[in-house]
């Protein structure tokens, strides 16, 4: 929502925040980590993969998973990180909020 405005659909503040933050860049700066495309390496060994927006659903379909069996609607996450070693998917949404309250996702 714009400060003093109505509705969140027209705000640019949150989009600017999201565009200025890149999870893969942050990971690449962590000691021992490198990133090539969407593949995350630790000490030269592949440990995770990143799937943004629609790429998440392409990956699920390739594995024979129909998201509609698990989700009520198609979500387009800012990022989804699949950690290979523990078979865990982390869905990441970046939000900006300059007042107290909750985010609706």
Tab-separated table of C-alpha atoms in Angstrom:
chain	number	residue	atom	x	y	z
A	1	UNK	CA	0.000	0.000	0.000
A	2	UNK	CA	1.229	3.500	-0.748
A	3	UNK	CA	1.814	5.669	2.284
A	4	UNK	CA	-1.457	7.587	2.598
A	5	UNK	CA	-2.861	5.821	-0.503
A	6	UNK	CA	-5.405	3.124	-1.144
A	7	UNK	CA	-4.867	-0.459	-2.251
A	8	UNK	CA	-1.603	-2.231	-2.903
A	9	UNK	CA	-2.062	-2.950	-6.592
A	10	UNK	CA	-0.587	0.359	-7.741
A	11	UNK	CA	2.286	0.690	-5.308
A	12	UNK	CA	5.868	0.742	-6.550
A	13	UNK	CA	7.539	0.706	-3.136
A	14	UNK	CA	7.274	-3.066	-2.703
A	15	UNK	CA	8.337	-3.770	-6.282
A	16	UNK	CA	11.398	-1.560	-5.870
A	17	UNK	CA	12.264	-3.428	-2.676
A	18	UNK	CA	11.937	-6.818	-4.401
A	19	UNK	CA	13.931	-5.726	-7.453
A	20	UNK	CA	16.789	-4.461	-5.281
A	21	UNK	CA	17.138	-7.777	-3.447
A	22	UNK	CA	18.403	-10.917	-5.097
A	23	UNK	CA	18.704	-14.068	-3.037
A	24	UNK	CA	21.150	-15.778	-5.384
A	25	UNK	CA	23.504	-12.795	-5.239
A	26	UNK	CA	23.394	-12.887	-1.444
A	27	UNK	CA	24.096	-16.638	-1.426
A	28	UNK	CA	27.008	-16.194	-3.865
A	29	UNK	CA	28.607	-13.761	-1.398
A	30	UNK	CA	28.441	-16.267	1.478
A	31	UNK	CA	31.739	-18.038	2.244
A	32	UNK	CA	32.084	-21.324	0.348
A	33	UNK	CA	29.086	-20.730	-1.940
A	34	UNK	CA	29.020	-20.095	-5.675
A	35	UNK	CA	26.073	-19.761	-8.016
A	36	UNK	CA	25.930	-20.633	-11.709
A	37	UNK	CA	22.575	-19.779	-13.251
A	38	UNK	CA	20.045	-21.310	-10.894
A	39	UNK	CA	22.396	-23.916	-9.396
A	40	UNK	CA	23.881	-23.298	-5.951
A	41	UNK	CA	27.203	-24.894	-5.017
A	42	UNK	CA	28.969	-25.215	-1.693
A	43	UNK	CA	32.689	-25.987	-1.869
A	44	UNK	CA	32.204	-26.973	-5.526
A	45	UNK	CA	29.395	-29.472	-4.843
A	46	UNK	CA	25.816	-28.829	-5.999
A	47	UNK	CA	23.638	-28.399	-2.910
A	48	UNK	CA	20.533	-26.558	-4.111
A	49	UNK	CA	18.612	-25.122	-7.038
A	50	UNK	CA	16.619	-21.941	-7.377
A	51	UNK	CA	13.244	-21.770	-9.110
A	52	UNK	CA	11.640	-18.369	-9.650
A	53	UNK	CA	8.015	-17.630	-10.531
A	54	UNK	CA	6.822	-20.095	-13.224
A	55	UNK	CA	10.045	-22.147	-13.089
A	56	UNK	CA	8.760	-23.753	-9.889
A	57	UNK	CA	5.793	-25.250	-11.750
A	58	UNK	CA	7.957	-26.445	-14.635
A	59	UNK	CA	10.150	-28.313	-12.142
A	60	UNK	CA	7.111	-29.829	-10.381
A	61	UNK	CA	5.597	-30.967	-13.691
A	62	UNK	CA	8.920	-32.575	-14.702
A	63	UNK	CA	8.700	-34.609	-11.486
A	64	UNK	CA	5.100	-35.609	-12.134
A	65	UNK	CA	3.708	-33.379	-9.392
A	66	UNK	CA	0.448	-31.523	-10.042
A	67	UNK	CA	0.520	-28.421	-7.844
A	68	UNK	CA	-3.307	-28.395	-7.732
A	69	UNK	CA	-3.148	-31.512	-5.565
A	70	UNK	CA	-1.273	-29.509	-2.901
A	71	UNK	CA	-2.105	-25.806	-3.353
A	72	UNK	CA	-5.414	-23.962	-3.589
A	73	UNK	CA	-4.117	-21.653	-6.320
A	74	UNK	CA	-1.049	-21.063	-8.469
A	75	UNK	CA	1.384	-18.874	-6.573
A	76	UNK	CA	4.339	-17.150	-8.216
A	77	UNK	CA	7.035	-17.000	-5.553
A	78	UNK	CA	9.870	-14.517	-5.694
A	79	UNK	CA	12.119	-17.517	-5.242
A	80	UNK	CA	11.924	-21.180	-4.330
A	81	UNK	CA	15.080	-22.916	-3.173
A	82	UNK	CA	15.215	-26.704	-3.385
A	83	UNK	CA	17.871	-28.057	-1.001
A	84	UNK	CA	19.034	-31.373	-2.414
A	85	UNK	CA	20.662	-32.872	0.697
A	86	UNK	CA	17.461	-32.846	2.765
A	87	UNK	CA	14.878	-32.863	-0.056
A	88	UNK	CA	13.329	-29.595	1.184
A	89	UNK	CA	11.771	-26.748	-0.780
A	90	UNK	CA	11.808	-23.256	0.711
A	91	UNK	CA	9.346	-20.766	-0.784
A	92	UNK	CA	10.564	-17.198	-0.408
A	93	UNK	CA	8.444	-14.079	-0.730
A	94	UNK	CA	10.080	-10.694	-0.324
A	95	UNK	CA	7.767	-8.051	1.035
A	96	UNK	CA	8.166	-4.437	2.031
A	97	UNK	CA	5.973	-2.919	4.688
A	98	UNK	CA	6.547	0.388	6.425
A	99	UNK	CA	3.745	0.112	9.002
A	100	UNK	CA	2.803	-2.560	11.537
A	101	UNK	CA	0.537	-5.346	10.308
A	102	UNK	CA	0.629	-8.605	8.420
A	103	UNK	CA	1.353	-9.459	4.819
A	104	UNK	CA	-1.398	-11.280	2.954
A	105	UNK	CA	0.513	-14.234	1.500
